[in-house]
Coordinates of C-alpha atoms in Angstrom, one line a residue:
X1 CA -4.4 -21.3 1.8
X2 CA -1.7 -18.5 2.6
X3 CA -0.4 -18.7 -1.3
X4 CA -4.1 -17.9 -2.6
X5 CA -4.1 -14.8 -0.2
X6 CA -0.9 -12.9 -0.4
X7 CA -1.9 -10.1 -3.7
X8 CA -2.4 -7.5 -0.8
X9 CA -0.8 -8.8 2.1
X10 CA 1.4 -7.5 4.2
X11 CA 5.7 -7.5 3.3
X12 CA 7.4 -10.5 5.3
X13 CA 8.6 -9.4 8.5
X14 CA 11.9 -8.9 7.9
X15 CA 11.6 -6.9 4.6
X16 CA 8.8 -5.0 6.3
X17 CA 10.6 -3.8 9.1
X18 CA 13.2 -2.5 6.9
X19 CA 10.6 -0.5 5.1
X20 CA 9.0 0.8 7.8
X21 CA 13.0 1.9 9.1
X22 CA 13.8 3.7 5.9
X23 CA 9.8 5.8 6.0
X24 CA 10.6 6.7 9.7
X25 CA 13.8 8.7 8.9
X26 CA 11.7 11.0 6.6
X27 CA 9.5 11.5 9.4
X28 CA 12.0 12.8 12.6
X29 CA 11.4 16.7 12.5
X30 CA 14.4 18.6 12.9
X31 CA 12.1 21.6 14.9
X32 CA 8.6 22.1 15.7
X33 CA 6.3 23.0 12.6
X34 CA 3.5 24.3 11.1
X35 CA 1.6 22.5 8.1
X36 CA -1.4 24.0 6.6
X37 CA -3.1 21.4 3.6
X38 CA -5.8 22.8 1.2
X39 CA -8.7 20.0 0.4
X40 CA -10.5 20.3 -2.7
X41 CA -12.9 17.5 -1.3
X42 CA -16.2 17.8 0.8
X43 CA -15.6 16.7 4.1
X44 CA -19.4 16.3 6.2
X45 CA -18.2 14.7 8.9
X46 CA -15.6 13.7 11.8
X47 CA -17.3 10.6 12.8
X48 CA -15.3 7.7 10.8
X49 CA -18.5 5.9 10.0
X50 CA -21.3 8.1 9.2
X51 CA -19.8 8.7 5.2
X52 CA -17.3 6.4 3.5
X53 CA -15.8 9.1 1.1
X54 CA -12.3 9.9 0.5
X55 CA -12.3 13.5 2.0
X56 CA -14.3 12.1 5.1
X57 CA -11.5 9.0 5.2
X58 CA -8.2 11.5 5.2
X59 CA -9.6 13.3 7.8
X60 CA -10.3 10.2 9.8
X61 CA -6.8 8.4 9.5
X62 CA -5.3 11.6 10.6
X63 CA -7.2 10.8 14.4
X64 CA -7.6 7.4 14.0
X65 CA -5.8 4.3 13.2
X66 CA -6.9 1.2 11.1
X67 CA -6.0 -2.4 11.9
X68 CA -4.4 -2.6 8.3
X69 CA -2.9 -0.1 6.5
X70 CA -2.2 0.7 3.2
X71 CA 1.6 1.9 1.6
X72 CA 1.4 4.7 -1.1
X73 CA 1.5 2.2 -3.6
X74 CA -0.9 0.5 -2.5
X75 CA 0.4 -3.0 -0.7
X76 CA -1.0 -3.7 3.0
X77 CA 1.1 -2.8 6.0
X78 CA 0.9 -3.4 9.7
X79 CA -1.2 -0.9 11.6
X80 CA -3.4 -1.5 14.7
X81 CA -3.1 -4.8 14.2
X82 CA 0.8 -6.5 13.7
X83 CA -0.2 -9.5 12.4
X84 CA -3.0 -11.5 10.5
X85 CA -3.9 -14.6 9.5
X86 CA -6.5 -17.1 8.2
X87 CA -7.3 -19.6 10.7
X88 CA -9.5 -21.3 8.4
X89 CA -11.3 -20.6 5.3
X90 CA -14.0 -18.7 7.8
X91 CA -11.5 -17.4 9.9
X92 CA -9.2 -14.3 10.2
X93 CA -6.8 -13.8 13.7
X94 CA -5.5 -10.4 14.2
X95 CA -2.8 -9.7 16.7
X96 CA -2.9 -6.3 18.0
X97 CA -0.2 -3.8 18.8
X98 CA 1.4 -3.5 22.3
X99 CA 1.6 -0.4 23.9
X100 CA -0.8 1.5 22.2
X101 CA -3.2 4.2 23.9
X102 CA -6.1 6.0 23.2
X103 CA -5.4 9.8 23.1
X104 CA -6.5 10.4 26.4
X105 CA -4.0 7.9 27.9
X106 CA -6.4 4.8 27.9
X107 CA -5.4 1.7 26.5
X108 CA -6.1 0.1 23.4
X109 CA -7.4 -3.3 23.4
X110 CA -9.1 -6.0 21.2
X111 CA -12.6 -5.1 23.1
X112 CA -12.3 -1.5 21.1
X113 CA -12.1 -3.3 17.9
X114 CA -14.7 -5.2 18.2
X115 CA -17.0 -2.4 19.5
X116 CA -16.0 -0.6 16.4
X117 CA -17.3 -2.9 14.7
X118 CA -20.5 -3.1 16.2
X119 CA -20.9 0.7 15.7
X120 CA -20.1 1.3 12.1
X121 CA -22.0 -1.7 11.2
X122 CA -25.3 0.7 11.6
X123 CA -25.0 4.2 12.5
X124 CA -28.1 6.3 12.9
X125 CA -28.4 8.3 9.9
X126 CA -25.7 7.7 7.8
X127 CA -25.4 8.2 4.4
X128 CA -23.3 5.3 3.4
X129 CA -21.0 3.5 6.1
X130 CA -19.2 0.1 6.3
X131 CA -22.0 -2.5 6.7
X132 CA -21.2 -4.3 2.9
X133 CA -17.4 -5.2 4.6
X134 CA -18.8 -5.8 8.1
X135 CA -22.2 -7.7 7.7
X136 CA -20.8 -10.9 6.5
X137 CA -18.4 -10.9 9.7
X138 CA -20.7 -13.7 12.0
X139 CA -19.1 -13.8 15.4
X140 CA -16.2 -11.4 16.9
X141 CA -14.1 -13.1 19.4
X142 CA -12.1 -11.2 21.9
X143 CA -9.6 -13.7 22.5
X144 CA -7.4 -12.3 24.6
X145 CA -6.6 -8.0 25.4
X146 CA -4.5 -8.2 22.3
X147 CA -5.9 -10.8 19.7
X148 CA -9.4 -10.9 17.9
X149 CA -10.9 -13.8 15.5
X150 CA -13.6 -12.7 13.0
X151 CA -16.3 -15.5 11.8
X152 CA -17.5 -15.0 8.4
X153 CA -20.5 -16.4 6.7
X154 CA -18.4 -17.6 3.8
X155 CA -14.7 -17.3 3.1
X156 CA -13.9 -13.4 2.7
X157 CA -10.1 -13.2 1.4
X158 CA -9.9 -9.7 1.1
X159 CA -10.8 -8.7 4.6
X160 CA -7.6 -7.5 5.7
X161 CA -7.9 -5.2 2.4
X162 CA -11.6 -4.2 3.1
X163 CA -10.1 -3.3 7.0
X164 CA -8.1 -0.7 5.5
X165 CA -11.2 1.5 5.3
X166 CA -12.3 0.8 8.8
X167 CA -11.3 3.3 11.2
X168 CA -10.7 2.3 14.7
X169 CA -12.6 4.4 17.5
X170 CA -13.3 3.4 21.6
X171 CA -15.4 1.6 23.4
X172 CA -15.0 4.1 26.4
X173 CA -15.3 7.7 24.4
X174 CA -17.9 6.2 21.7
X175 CA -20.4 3.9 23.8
X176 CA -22.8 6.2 23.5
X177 CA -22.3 9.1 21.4
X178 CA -23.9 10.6 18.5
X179 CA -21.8 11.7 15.1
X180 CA -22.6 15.2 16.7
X181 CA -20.4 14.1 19.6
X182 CA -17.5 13.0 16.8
X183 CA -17.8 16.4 15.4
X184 CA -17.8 18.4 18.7
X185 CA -14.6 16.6 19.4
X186 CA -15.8 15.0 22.6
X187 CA -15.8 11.3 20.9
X188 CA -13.0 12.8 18.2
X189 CA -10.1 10.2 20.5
X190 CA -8.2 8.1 18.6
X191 CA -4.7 6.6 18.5
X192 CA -3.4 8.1 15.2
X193 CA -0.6 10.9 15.2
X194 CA -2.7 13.7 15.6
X195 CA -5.4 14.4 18.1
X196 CA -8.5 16.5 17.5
X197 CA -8.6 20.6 18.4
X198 CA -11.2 22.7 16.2
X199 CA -13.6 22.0 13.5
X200 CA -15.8 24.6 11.3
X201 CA -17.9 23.2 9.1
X202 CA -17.2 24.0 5.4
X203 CA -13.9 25.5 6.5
X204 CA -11.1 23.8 8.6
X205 CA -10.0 21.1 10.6
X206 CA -7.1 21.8 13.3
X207 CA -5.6 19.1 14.4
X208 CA -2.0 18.9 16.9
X209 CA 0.5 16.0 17.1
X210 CA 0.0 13.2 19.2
X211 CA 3.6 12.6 21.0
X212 CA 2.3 9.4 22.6
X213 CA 1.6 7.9 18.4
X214 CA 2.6 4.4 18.3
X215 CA 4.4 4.8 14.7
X216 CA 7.5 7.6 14.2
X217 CA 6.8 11.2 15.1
X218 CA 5.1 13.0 13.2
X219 CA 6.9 16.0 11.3
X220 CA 4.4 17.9 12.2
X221 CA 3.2 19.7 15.7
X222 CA 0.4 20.9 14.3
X223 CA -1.6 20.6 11.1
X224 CA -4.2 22.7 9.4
X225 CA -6.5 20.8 6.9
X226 CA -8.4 23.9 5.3
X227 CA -11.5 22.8 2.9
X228 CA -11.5 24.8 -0.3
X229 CA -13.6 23.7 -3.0
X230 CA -13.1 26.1 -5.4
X231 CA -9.5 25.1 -7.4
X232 CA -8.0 28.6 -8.3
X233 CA -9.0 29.5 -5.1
X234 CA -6.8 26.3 -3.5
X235 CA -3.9 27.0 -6.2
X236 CA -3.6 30.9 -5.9
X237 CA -3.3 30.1 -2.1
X238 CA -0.4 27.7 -2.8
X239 CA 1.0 30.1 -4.9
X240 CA 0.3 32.5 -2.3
X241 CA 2.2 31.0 0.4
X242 CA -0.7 30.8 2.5
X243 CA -0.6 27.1 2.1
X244 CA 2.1 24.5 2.0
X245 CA 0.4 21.4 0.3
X246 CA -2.9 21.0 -2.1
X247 CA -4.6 18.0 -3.6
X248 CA -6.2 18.6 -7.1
X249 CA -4.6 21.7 -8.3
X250 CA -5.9 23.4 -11.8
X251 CA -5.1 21.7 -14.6
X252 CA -5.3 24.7 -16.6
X253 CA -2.5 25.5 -14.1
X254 CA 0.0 22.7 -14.1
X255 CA 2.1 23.6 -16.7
X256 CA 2.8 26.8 -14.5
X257 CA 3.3 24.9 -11.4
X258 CA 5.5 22.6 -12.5
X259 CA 7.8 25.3 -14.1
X260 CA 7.9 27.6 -11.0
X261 CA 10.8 27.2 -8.3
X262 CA 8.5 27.9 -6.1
X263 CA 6.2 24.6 -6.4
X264 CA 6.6 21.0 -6.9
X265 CA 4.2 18.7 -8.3
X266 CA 3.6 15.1 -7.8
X267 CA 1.6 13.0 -9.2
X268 CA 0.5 9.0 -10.0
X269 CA -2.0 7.5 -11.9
X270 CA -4.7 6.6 -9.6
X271 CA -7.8 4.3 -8.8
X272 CA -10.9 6.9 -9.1
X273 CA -13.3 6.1 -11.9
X274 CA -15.7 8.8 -13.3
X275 CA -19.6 7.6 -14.6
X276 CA -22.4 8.1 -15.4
X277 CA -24.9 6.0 -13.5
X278 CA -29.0 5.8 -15.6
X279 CA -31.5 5.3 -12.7
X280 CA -33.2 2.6 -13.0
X281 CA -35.7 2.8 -10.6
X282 CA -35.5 6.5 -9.5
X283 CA -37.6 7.5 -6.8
X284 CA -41.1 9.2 -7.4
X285 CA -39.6 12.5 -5.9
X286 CA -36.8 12.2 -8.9
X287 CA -36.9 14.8 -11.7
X288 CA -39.1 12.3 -14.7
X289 CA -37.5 11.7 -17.9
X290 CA -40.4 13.6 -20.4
X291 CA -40.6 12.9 -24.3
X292 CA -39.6 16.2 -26.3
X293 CA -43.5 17.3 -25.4
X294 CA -43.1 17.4 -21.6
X295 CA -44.8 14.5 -20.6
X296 CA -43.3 11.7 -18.4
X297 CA -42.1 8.8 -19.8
X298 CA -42.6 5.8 -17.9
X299 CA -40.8 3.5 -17.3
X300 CA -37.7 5.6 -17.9
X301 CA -35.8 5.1 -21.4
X302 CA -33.0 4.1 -18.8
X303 CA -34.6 0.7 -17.9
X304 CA -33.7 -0.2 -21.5
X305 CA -30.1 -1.3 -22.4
X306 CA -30.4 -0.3 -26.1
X307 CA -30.9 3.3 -24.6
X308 CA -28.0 2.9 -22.3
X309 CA -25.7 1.7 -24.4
X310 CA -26.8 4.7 -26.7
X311 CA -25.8 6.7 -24.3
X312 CA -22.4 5.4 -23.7
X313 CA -21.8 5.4 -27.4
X314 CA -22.9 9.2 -28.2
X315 CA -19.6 9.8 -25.5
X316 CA -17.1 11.1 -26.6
X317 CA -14.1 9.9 -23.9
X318 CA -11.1 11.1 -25.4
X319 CA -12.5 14.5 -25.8
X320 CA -13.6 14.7 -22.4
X321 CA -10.4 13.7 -21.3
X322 CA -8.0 15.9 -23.8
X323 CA -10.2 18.9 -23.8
X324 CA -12.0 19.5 -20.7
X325 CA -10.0 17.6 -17.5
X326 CA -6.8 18.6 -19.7
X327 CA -5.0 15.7 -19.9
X328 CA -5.3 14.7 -16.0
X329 CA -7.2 11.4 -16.9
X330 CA -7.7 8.5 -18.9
X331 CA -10.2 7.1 -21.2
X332 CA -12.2 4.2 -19.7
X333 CA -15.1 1.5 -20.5
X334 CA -14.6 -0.2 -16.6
X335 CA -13.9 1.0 -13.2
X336 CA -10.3 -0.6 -12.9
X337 CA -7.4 0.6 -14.6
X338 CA -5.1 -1.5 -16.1
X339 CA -2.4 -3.5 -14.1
X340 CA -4.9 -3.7 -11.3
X341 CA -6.5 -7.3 -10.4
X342 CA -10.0 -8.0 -12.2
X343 CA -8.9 -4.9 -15.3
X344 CA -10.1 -6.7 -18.2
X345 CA -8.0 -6.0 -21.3
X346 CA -10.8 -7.5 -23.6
X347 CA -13.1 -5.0 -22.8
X348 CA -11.9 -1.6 -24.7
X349 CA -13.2 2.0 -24.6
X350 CA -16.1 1.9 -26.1
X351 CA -16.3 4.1 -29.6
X352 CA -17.4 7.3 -30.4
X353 CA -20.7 6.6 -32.9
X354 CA -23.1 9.2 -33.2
X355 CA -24.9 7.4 -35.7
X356 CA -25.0 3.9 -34.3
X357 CA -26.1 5.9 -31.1
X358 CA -29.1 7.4 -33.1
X359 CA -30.0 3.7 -34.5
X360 CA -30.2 2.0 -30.8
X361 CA -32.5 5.0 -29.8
X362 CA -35.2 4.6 -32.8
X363 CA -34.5 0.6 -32.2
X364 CA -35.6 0.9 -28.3
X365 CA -38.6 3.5 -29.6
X366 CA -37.0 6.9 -29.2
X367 CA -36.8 8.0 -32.5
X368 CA -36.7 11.4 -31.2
X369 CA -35.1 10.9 -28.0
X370 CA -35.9 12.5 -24.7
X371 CA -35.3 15.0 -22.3
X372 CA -33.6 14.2 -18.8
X373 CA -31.6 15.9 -15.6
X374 CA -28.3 14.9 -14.6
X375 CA -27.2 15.6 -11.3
X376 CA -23.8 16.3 -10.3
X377 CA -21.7 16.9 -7.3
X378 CA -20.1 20.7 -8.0
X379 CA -17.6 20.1 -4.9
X380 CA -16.2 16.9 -4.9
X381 CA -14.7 16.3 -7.9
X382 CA -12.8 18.3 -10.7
X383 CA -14.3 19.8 -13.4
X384 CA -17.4 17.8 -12.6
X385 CA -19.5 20.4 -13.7
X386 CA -17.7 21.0 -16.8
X387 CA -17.9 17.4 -17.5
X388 CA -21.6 17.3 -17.2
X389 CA -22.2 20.1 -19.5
X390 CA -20.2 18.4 -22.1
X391 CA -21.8 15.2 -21.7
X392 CA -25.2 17.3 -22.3
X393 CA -23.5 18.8 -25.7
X394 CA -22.7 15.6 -26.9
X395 CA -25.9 13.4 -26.0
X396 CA -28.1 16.7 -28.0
X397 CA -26.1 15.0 -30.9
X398 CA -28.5 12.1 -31.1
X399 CA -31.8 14.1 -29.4
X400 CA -31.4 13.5 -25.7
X401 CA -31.8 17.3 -23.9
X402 CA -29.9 17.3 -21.1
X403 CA -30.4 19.5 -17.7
X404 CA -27.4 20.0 -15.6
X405 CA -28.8 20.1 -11.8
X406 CA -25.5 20.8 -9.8
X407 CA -25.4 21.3 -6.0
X408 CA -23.0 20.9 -3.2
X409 CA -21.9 17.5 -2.3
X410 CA -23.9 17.5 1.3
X411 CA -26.8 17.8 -1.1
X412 CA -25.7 15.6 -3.6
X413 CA -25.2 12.4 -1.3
X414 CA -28.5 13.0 0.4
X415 CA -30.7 13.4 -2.4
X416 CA -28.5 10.6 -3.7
X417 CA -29.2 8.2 -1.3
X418 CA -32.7 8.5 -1.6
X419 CA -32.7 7.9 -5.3
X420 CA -33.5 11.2 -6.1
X421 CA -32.3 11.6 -9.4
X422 CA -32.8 10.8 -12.9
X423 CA -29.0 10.2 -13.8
X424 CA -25.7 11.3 -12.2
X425 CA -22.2 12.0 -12.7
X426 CA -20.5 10.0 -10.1
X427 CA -17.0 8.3 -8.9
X428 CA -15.5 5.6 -7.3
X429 CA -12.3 5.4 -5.4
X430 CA -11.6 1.9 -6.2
X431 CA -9.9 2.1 -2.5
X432 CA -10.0 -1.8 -2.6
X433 CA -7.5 -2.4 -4.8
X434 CA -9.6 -5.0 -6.8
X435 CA -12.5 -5.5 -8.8
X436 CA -15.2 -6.9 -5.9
X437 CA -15.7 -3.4 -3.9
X438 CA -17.3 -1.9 -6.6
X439 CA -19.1 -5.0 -7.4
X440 CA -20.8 -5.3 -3.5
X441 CA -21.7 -2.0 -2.9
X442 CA -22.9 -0.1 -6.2
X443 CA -23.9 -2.8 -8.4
X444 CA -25.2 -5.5 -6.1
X445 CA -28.9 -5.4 -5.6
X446 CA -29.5 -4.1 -2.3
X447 CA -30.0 -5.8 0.8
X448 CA -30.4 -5.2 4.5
X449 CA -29.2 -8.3 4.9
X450 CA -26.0 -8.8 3.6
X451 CA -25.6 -5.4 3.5
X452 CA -24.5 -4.8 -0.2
X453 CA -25.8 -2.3 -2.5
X454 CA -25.0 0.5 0.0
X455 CA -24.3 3.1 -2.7
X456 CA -27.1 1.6 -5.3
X457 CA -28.6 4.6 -5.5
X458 CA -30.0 3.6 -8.9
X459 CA -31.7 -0.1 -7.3
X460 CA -29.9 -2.2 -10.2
X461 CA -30.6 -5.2 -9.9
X462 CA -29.5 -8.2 -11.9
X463 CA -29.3 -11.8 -10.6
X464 CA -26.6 -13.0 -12.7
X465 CA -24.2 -10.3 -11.6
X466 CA -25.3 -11.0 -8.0
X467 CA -24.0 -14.4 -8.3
X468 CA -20.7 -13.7 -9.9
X469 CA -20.0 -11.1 -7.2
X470 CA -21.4 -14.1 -4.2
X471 CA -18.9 -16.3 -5.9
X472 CA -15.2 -13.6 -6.5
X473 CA -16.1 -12.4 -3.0
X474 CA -16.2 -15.8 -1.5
X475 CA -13.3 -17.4 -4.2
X476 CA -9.5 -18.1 -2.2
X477 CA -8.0 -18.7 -5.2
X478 CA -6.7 -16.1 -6.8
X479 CA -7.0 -17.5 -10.5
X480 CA -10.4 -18.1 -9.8
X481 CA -10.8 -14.9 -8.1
X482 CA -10.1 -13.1 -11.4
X483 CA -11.9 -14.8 -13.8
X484 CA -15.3 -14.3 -12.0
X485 CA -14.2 -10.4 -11.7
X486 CA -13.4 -10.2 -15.2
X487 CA -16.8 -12.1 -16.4
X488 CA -18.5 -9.4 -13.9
X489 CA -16.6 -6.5 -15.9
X490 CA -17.9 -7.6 -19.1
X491 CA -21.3 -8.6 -17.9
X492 CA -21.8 -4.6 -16.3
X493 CA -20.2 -3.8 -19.9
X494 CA -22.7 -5.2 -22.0
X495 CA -25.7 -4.7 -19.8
X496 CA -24.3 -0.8 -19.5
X497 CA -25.4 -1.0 -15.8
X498 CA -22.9 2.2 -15.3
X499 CA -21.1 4.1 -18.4
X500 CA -17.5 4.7 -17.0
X501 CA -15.7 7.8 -18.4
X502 CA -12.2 8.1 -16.9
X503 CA -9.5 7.1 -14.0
X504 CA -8.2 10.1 -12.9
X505 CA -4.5 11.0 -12.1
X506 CA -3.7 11.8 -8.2
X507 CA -1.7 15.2 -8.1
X508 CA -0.3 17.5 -5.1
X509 CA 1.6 20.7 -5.1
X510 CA 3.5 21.7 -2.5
X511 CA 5.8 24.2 -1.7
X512 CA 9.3 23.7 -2.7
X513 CA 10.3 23.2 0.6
X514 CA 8.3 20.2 0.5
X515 CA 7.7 16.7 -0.5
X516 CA 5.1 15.1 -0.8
X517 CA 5.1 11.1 -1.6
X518 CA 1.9 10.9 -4.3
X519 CA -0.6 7.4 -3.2
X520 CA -2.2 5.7 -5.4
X521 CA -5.5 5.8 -3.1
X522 CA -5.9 9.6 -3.7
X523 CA -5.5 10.8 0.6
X524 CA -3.7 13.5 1.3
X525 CA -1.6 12.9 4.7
X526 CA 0.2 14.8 6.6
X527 CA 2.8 11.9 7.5
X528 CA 3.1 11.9 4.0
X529 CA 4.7 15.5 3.7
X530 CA 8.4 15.9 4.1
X531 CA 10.8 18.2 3.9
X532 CA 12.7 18.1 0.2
X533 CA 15.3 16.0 0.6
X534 CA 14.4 14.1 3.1

């Protein structure tokens, strides 16, 4: 059992604790400072479960801790919890760090975990929270103040992996309280290294160390997580001196940054996947796809898979990738990149052909194709925009009009959620590590029950592919494992269920002064800023 289990467990003890010595010493401050980050993503919320995004997330594991954690390069690490195991197939034990208090000077204890998850398994209103990781957990077991045993339905080897997501909040400050009461900052009390001060919506996040944090000190005695959409903006700040670190800087810009003595850069090739998602069954509210008359066609040319894979075909990736994001991604035709467990090295980029494009349209009965909406995100992604309006110059090659509907991301997920588009530009952290996340909650058909589909915005639904995702979920052996993911990749491939355009490359800048250690999950920490050199 503990052979079929270890791609993404945590470092044996011994080698662990030697890791964990040698990231401490980078994290002793030599005085008191100051550390102001510019985001590029949209952040909606403080409360950890309302919105799974990436933005949302950073901000979270700044206040809050997770049972597991994640290294930069992705391997799992002791967090809240110091150890884990599988009992049985069904069974996962976590023992719990001593010593550890809540931010108010409470302590920590396996009843908080297992009201948290209780709470993020359903909270009121939320746009997308954690119920496709937590909903197959059966029975939570407080087995003593510092050890917990979770029950699953079916054996779920990546738990410890999903946990990484899960932010961990208390019973005492979040019994009763309302995401309005995260965002206020009255529930805002974690254990992580920094506690809660100020938030303005849209603009900044003020957050000050937390001496009592069980890891190493932070660097930091107070940090400044400023939320700046636009990227010249966020660059000519850095530039500036107004800020010390930024995520996403300008492409356009790079070659500047990276030859100033002012700035460093760093960067790694990351997990995030860019698509294009055809709605399948869009809502009624959702902008029609009309023949080159006006007049809606129903059912959408997207229910067909000859138009879909038309679609995907009239792309032109490399393009995209060379002349619009500038060489900050790379060319896809799945969600994982390569070197990552369930990447499928038989399934290639699919080619650039206009004209076989053209054929599969008159074959499904668009002869003259159609006119439709795509809806993008204009503030949560780079050049989103700009890839949208080259997506519509490319499919008017083979008679599909395109109109670009672009809006902030608060509107985006919303109107998202409630399937009101026709197609979108959208992206996937892949935050994982493995082919199944993507699997349960965008592609699997949606379900109260099991709490999969979460992010289905489209409602695909295919029975096959829900049965290859029961099985990888459920599979221990890691052999197994992979060959169910990889006969899922090629299944969404030839189906077109999603047309995936790029990964992206994670980059920073910082200040010269600085360094920051690039993760290969995108967020932008504080604990991981240091001063150069150490």
């Amino acid at each position: 059992m503990a052979s079929s289990l270890t791609r993404w467990m945590p470092l044996r003890a011994g080698a662990l604790a030697v890791a964990m010595g040698v990231a401490s010493l980078a994290a002793v401050p030599a005085q008191a400072e100051k550390l102001t980050i510019g985001l590029g993503g949209s952040v909606n919320s403080l409360d950890p479960h309302f919105y799974s995004t990436t933005p949302n997330n950073l901000v979270a594991f700044h206040i809050f801790d997770r049972l597991v954690d994640r290294l930069a390069d992705g391997k799992l690490a002791p967090g809240l919890a110091t150890a884990w195991r599988a009992v049985s197939p069904t069974v996962w034990e976590f023992t719990l760090r001593e010593g550890v208090t809540w931010h108010d000077g409470k302590p920590f204890t396996a009843d908080d975990v297992a009201f948290t998850l209780k709470r993020a398994l359903d909270v009121p209103n939320n746009l997308g929270g954690f119920a496709g990781i937590i909903r197959p957990i059966t029975s939570v077991e407080v087995a003593g103040p510092l050890l917990i045993r979770l029950t699953t339905a079916t054996p779920i080897p990546n738990l410890p992996s999903d946990l990484t997501r899960l932010a961990i909040v208390s019973r005492h400050a979040g019994q009763d309280a309302t995401t309005a009461d995260y965002n206020s900052g009255k529930a805002a009390i974690g254990t992580g290294p920094f506690k809660f001060s100020a938030y303005q919506p849209g603009e900044r996040i003020e957050l000050v160390a937390n001496d009592a944090w069980w890891g190493k000190k932070p660097a930091w005695t107070s940090v400044t997580l400023r939320l700046i959409p636009n990227v010249a903006v966020r660059t000519a700040a850095l530039l500036a001196g107004d800020i010390d670190v930024i995520d996403q800087p300008s492409a356009s810009d790079l070659p500047r940054l990276q030859s100033s003595d002012k700035v460093k850069v760093a960067e790694i090739a990351g997990m995030r996947v860019n698509y294009v998602v055809p709605m399948i069954q869009p809502a009624p509210d959702a902008p029609a796809v009309l023949d080159k008359k006006g007049v809606k066609i129903e059912p959408s040319p997207l229910t067909k898979q000859k138009v879909r894979e038309a679609l995907s075909l009239a792309i032109n990736r490399a393009g995209i990738t060379e002349r619009v994001v500038l060489g900050t991604a790379t060319p896809t035709g799945q969600w994982l990149p390569a070197g990552i467990p369930g990447y499928d090295a038989k399934t290639p980029v699919p080619a650039y052909d206009v004209q076989k494009a053209k054929a599969l349209l008159t074959e499904a009965g668009f002869p003259d194709g159609f006119r439709l909406t795509l809806s993008t995100a204009n503030d949560r992604t780079p050049y989103s925009v700009e890839v949208a309006q080259a997506l519509a110059q490319m499919w008017s090659r083979i008679g599909v009009e395109v109109a670009i509907d672009a809006m902030p991301f608060s509107v985006y997920s919303t109107r998202g959620a409630k399937s009101q588009f026709s197609a979108y530009l959208g992206s996937w952290s892949n935050n994982s590590m493995e082919g199944t996340g993507l699997l349960r909650d965008l592609l699997a058909t949606r379900s109260q029950q099991t709490g999969w589909g979460l992010y289905n915005w489209a409602q695909y639904s295919n029975p096959a592919l829900d049965a290859l995702t029961t099985a990888a979920i459920s599979e221990v052996d890691e052999a197994k494992r992979d060959k169910l993911v990889l006969d899922a990749v090629k299944l969404v491939s030839s189906d077109v269920a999603i047309i995936p355009l790029y990964h992206f490359k994670n980059i920073w800048a910082t200040r010269a002064t600085l360094r920051y250690d690039p993760r290969i999950d995108e967020l932008t920490l504080a604990t991981d800023v240091h001063k150069a050199g150490k």
